[in-house]
Coordinates of C-alpha atoms in Angstrom, one line a residue:
M491 CA -5.0 4.8 3.9
E492 CA -3.3 1.4 2.7
K493 CA -1.6 1.3 6.0
N494 CA -5.2 1.2 7.5
N495 CA -6.9 -1.5 4.6
P496 CA -4.1 -3.7 3.6
L497 CA -6.9 -5.4 0.9
N498 CA -7.0 -2.4 -0.6
R499 CA -4.7 -3.4 -3.6
R500 CA -6.8 -6.5 -3.2
R501 CA -10.6 -5.8 -3.5
F502 CA -8.9 -3.1 -6.3
L503 CA -7.4 -6.4 -8.6
K504 CA -10.8 -8.2 -8.0
N505 CA -12.9 -5.0 -9.8
T506 CA -10.8 -4.7 -12.3
L507 CA -8.6 -7.8 -12.9
L508 CA -7.2 -4.9 -15.7
A509 CA -3.4 -5.3 -13.8
A510 CA -1.1 -7.3 -15.9
G511 CA -2.4 -9.5 -12.9
G512 CA -5.4 -10.0 -14.4
I513 CA -5.2 -9.1 -18.3
F514 CA -8.3 -10.0 -19.6
I515 CA -11.5 -8.8 -17.7
A516 CA -13.2 -11.5 -16.2
P517 CA -15.8 -12.2 -13.1
L518 CA -14.2 -13.2 -9.8
I519 CA -15.0 -16.8 -8.1
E520 CA -14.1 -16.9 -4.7
S521 CA -13.0 -20.3 -3.4
C522 CA -13.7 -20.1 0.5
T523 CA -14.3 -23.7 1.7
D524 CA -13.0 -27.0 1.9
D525 CA -15.3 -29.0 0.1
F526 CA -13.0 -30.8 -2.5
T527 CA -9.9 -32.5 -1.0
S528 CA -9.1 -35.4 -4.1
S529 CA -9.1 -35.8 -7.4
E530 CA -11.9 -38.5 -7.3
N531 CA -13.9 -36.7 -10.7
A532 CA -11.0 -35.7 -12.4
P533 CA -10.9 -37.2 -15.8
E534 CA -8.1 -39.5 -16.2
D535 CA -7.8 -39.3 -20.1
L536 CA -7.3 -35.5 -20.4
K537 CA -5.1 -33.8 -23.3
N538 CA -4.0 -30.6 -23.9
G539 CA -5.8 -28.0 -26.0
G540 CA -8.3 -25.1 -25.6
F541 CA -6.2 -23.4 -23.2
E542 CA -4.0 -21.1 -25.7
S543 CA -2.8 -18.6 -23.7
G544 CA -1.7 -20.9 -20.5
V545 CA -2.4 -19.7 -16.4
A546 CA -1.2 -17.5 -14.3
S547 CA -1.1 -16.3 -11.0
F548 CA -1.5 -13.2 -9.3
D549 CA -1.1 -11.2 -6.0
P550 CA 0.2 -13.9 -3.5
T551 CA -0.9 -13.7 0.4
A552 CA -0.3 -15.3 3.2
G553 CA -3.6 -16.8 3.0
G554 CA -4.1 -17.2 -1.1
V555 CA -3.1 -16.1 -4.3
I556 CA -5.6 -15.4 -7.5
I557 CA -5.5 -18.2 -10.4
W558 CA -6.1 -17.3 -14.1
T559 CA -6.4 -19.0 -17.5
R560 CA -8.4 -18.5 -20.9
Y561 CA -10.5 -21.0 -22.9
S562 CA -9.8 -20.0 -26.1
T563 CA -12.2 -22.3 -28.4
G564 CA -14.6 -19.1 -28.9
A565 CA -17.8 -21.3 -27.2
D566 CA -19.1 -20.8 -23.9
A567 CA -18.4 -23.8 -21.4
E568 CA -17.7 -25.0 -17.5
I569 CA -14.4 -24.9 -16.5
T570 CA -13.1 -27.0 -13.8
W571 CA -10.5 -25.7 -11.7
E572 CA -7.9 -27.4 -9.0
I573 CA -5.2 -26.5 -6.3
S574 CA -3.2 -29.1 -5.5
R575 CA -0.2 -29.2 -3.0
N576 CA 1.4 -31.7 -5.5
S577 CA 1.9 -31.8 -9.4
N578 CA 0.0 -35.4 -9.7
F579 CA -3.3 -33.7 -8.3
S580 CA -3.5 -36.6 -5.5
E581 CA -3.7 -33.9 -2.5
I582 CA -6.1 -30.8 -3.8
V583 CA -6.8 -28.0 -1.5
R584 CA -9.4 -26.5 -3.8
K585 CA -11.9 -27.6 -6.3
G586 CA -14.7 -25.7 -8.4
Q587 CA -16.3 -24.6 -11.5
A588 CA -16.3 -21.5 -14.0
S589 CA -17.7 -20.2 -16.6
A590 CA -15.6 -18.8 -20.0
T591 CA -18.0 -17.1 -21.8
A592 CA -17.7 -14.6 -24.3
I593 CA -19.1 -11.5 -22.1
N594 CA -15.5 -12.2 -20.4
D595 CA -13.2 -13.3 -23.1
F596 CA -13.5 -16.4 -22.4
T597 CA -11.3 -15.6 -18.9
I598 CA -11.8 -17.1 -15.7
A599 CA -9.7 -15.7 -12.1
V600 CA -10.2 -17.7 -9.1
D601 CA -9.3 -16.2 -5.6
V602 CA -8.0 -19.1 -3.5
Q603 CA -8.5 -18.7 0.0
N604 CA -7.6 -19.6 3.2
I605 CA -5.3 -22.1 2.4
P606 CA -1.8 -22.5 4.5
S607 CA 0.6 -19.9 4.7
N608 CA 4.2 -20.4 2.9
T609 CA 3.6 -23.3 0.5
K610 CA 3.8 -24.0 -3.1
Y611 CA 1.2 -25.2 -5.0
F612 CA 0.3 -26.5 -8.6
Y613 CA -2.7 -25.7 -10.2
R614 CA -4.9 -26.6 -13.3
F615 CA -8.4 -25.9 -15.3
Y616 CA -9.9 -28.7 -17.7
N617 CA -13.0 -29.2 -19.6
G618 CA -14.4 -32.5 -17.9
K619 CA -16.9 -32.6 -21.2
T620 CA -14.3 -32.3 -24.1
K621 CA -11.4 -33.4 -21.9
E622 CA -9.5 -30.1 -22.5
V623 CA -6.9 -29.0 -20.3
S624 CA -4.4 -26.8 -19.3
V625 CA -0.7 -27.1 -18.4
T626 CA -0.1 -27.2 -14.6
G627 CA 0.6 -24.1 -13.0
E628 CA 3.3 -23.5 -9.9
T629 CA 2.5 -20.8 -7.3
L630 CA 2.9 -20.4 -3.4
T631 CA 1.5 -18.4 -0.5
L632 CA 3.4 -15.7 1.2
P633 CA 5.3 -16.5 4.9
S634 CA 2.9 -15.7 7.7
K635 CA 4.0 -13.5 10.6
T636 CA 4.3 -17.2 12.3
D637 CA 6.5 -18.7 9.8
S638 CA 10.3 -18.9 9.8
V639 CA 11.4 -17.8 6.6
N640 CA 15.2 -15.6 6.2
E641 CA 14.6 -14.5 2.5
I642 CA 12.3 -14.3 -0.1
K643 CA 13.5 -14.3 -3.6
M644 CA 12.3 -11.8 -6.0
A645 CA 12.5 -10.8 -9.9
V646 CA 11.5 -7.3 -10.6
V647 CA 10.8 -6.2 -14.4
S648 CA 9.3 -3.6 -15.9
C649 CA 8.4 -2.0 -20.0
S650 CA 7.9 -5.1 -22.1
N651 CA 7.5 -3.8 -25.8
F652 CA 6.1 -6.8 -28.1
P653 CA 8.0 -5.7 -31.1
A654 CA 10.9 -3.9 -29.7
G655 CA 12.6 -7.4 -29.0
L656 CA 12.4 -11.2 -27.7
F657 CA 11.4 -11.6 -24.2
N658 CA 14.1 -14.0 -23.3
V659 CA 14.6 -12.6 -19.9
Y660 CA 11.5 -14.1 -19.0
G661 CA 12.3 -17.3 -19.9
A662 CA 15.5 -16.8 -17.9
I663 CA 13.1 -16.0 -14.9
A664 CA 11.0 -18.8 -15.2
K665 CA 14.0 -21.2 -14.8
S666 CA 15.1 -18.7 -11.7
E667 CA 15.0 -19.8 -8.2
A668 CA 12.7 -16.4 -7.8
D669 CA 9.8 -16.8 -5.3
V670 CA 7.9 -14.1 -6.9
V671 CA 7.9 -11.7 -10.0
V672 CA 7.0 -8.4 -9.8
H673 CA 6.3 -6.4 -12.6
L674 CA 6.3 -2.8 -12.4
G675 CA 4.0 -1.6 -15.2
D676 CA 4.2 -0.9 -19.2
Y677 CA 3.3 -4.7 -19.4
I678 CA 1.9 -3.7 -22.8
Y679 CA 2.5 -0.8 -25.3
E680 CA -0.8 1.1 -26.7
Y681 CA 0.9 1.9 -29.8
A682 CA 0.2 0.9 -33.6
P683 CA 2.8 -1.5 -35.3
G684 CA 6.1 0.8 -36.5
Q685 CA 5.8 3.7 -33.9
Y686 CA 7.8 3.4 -30.4
G687 CA 10.5 1.1 -30.0
T688 CA 11.1 -0.5 -33.5
N689 CA 13.1 0.1 -36.7
P690 CA 13.7 -2.1 -39.6
Y691 CA 15.8 -4.4 -37.3
T692 CA 13.6 -5.1 -35.3
N693 CA 10.7 -5.3 -38.0
Q694 CA 12.5 -8.6 -38.9
L695 CA 11.3 -10.1 -35.5
G696 CA 8.0 -10.3 -37.0
R697 CA 6.3 -9.3 -33.9
A698 CA 4.1 -5.9 -34.9
H699 CA 1.7 -5.3 -32.7
Q700 CA -2.3 -6.5 -32.9
P701 CA -4.5 -4.6 -33.6
A702 CA -2.8 -3.1 -36.4
K703 CA -3.7 0.3 -35.3
E704 CA -3.2 2.3 -31.8
I705 CA -5.6 0.4 -29.2
L706 CA -7.9 2.6 -27.7
N707 CA -11.6 0.6 -26.7
L708 CA -11.8 -2.6 -24.7
S709 CA -11.5 -5.1 -27.9
D710 CA -8.8 -3.6 -28.7
Y711 CA -6.5 -3.8 -25.4
R712 CA -7.9 -7.5 -25.1
E713 CA -6.4 -8.1 -28.6
R714 CA -3.4 -6.7 -27.4
Y715 CA -3.2 -8.6 -23.9
R716 CA -4.0 -11.4 -26.2
Q717 CA -1.2 -11.0 -28.4
Y718 CA 1.5 -10.7 -25.5
R719 CA 0.0 -13.4 -23.8
S720 CA 0.7 -15.8 -27.2
D721 CA 5.1 -15.4 -26.0
K722 CA 6.3 -18.6 -24.8
N723 CA 8.7 -17.5 -22.6
L724 CA 5.9 -15.2 -21.1
Q725 CA 3.4 -18.1 -20.7
L726 CA 6.3 -20.2 -18.9
L727 CA 6.9 -17.3 -17.0
H728 CA 3.4 -16.9 -15.6
Q729 CA 3.0 -20.7 -15.3
K730 CA 5.9 -21.2 -13.1
K731 CA 5.7 -18.1 -11.2
P732 CA 3.2 -15.8 -9.2
F733 CA 3.2 -11.8 -10.4
I734 CA 2.6 -9.2 -8.1
C735 CA 1.7 -6.1 -10.7
V736 CA 1.5 -2.3 -10.6
W737 CA 0.8 -0.4 -13.5
D738 CA 2.4 2.5 -15.6
D739 CA 1.5 4.7 -18.4
H740 CA 1.3 2.2 -21.1
E741 CA -1.3 0.6 -19.5
F742 CA -3.5 3.3 -21.4
A743 CA -1.3 5.7 -23.2
N744 CA 2.1 7.2 -23.1
D745 CA 2.5 10.5 -20.3
T746 CA -0.9 9.6 -19.0
Y747 CA -2.3 12.5 -16.6
K748 CA -5.6 13.1 -14.8
S749 CA -7.8 13.9 -18.2
G750 CA -6.1 13.1 -20.6
A751 CA -1.9 11.7 -22.4
E752 CA 0.8 12.4 -24.5
N753 CA -0.6 9.6 -27.3
H754 CA -4.2 10.4 -27.0
Q755 CA -5.9 13.0 -29.3
P756 CA -9.1 14.7 -29.0
A757 CA -10.2 12.6 -32.4
E758 CA -9.5 9.7 -30.2
G759 CA -12.4 9.8 -28.0
D760 CA -12.7 11.2 -24.6
F761 CA -9.6 9.9 -23.1
R762 CA -11.2 10.3 -19.2
R763 CA -14.2 7.8 -20.2
E764 CA -11.7 5.7 -21.9
K765 CA -9.7 5.4 -18.6
W766 CA -12.8 4.7 -16.2
L767 CA -14.1 1.9 -18.4
L768 CA -11.0 0.1 -18.5
S769 CA -10.6 0.7 -15.0
R770 CA -14.0 -0.2 -14.0
P771 CA -14.8 -2.7 -16.6
T772 CA -17.3 -4.9 -14.3
V773 CA -19.0 -1.9 -13.1
N774 CA -19.4 -0.3 -17.1
I775 CA -18.9 -3.6 -19.0
F776 CA -20.8 -6.3 -17.2
P777 CA -22.2 -6.9 -13.6
L778 CA -19.2 -8.6 -11.4
K779 CA -20.2 -11.9 -10.4
Q780 CA -18.9 -13.1 -7.3
E781 CA -19.6 -16.7 -5.9
K782 CA -18.4 -18.8 -2.5
I783 CA -17.8 -22.4 -3.6

């Protein structure tokens, strides 16, 4: 099926945005035009703030990439996004606006399409009213069939249990020559504090899971993802490298199977409904919003 329809994975991420690529659920905004080619209307006195979770990019193709952020002030806002060929944003190739609202946990995901292949890009988000701006992210598009490329360097990671240790390897990859990060799953762990992977030595790190319970519903999962995204090494890696992500079991619960999981008990609710809600949030939590800019 994937062979006949190579966009299945990308459509899946568009509809869910719950893989590590999406992290927090957000409406998708598609950018398909060349209307903006300069930073003419960008504020000149931008200051840092409001984007405490950093920025990230996901699922690069030869013609596009998804860029992401979260506006963390707790207030609805219109956020401007820009993607440029250089870090001073004098060669903007796409620009648009997106709404950060409570219904999406104030997250924004933009699927930037129809941009040149095999190219490095810089991107940022800012609030024009408050002059708050995110850090500048770095991403790329993959080579097309006609590009002459000898190699692509990939860093492969998995199984990142926040309370069980530090994420120093993420920081090392951020500074490496890797072009893209492939995350094989278990981007988060669902356990309550003091459970799997922890002991008296790891407790000294002060990285106990939040919320302070096993996560079971959308609110819990969002809080857990926010905690992981607070790690500075993970933030830096997302800022510097695009991610290609797949799920494993701990994105839901340990040893997940079709109708349940080892780490899900009957008293915790219907696991099949929980899994369905988490895998199809745009259908069941709020309507999917797609716009062309």
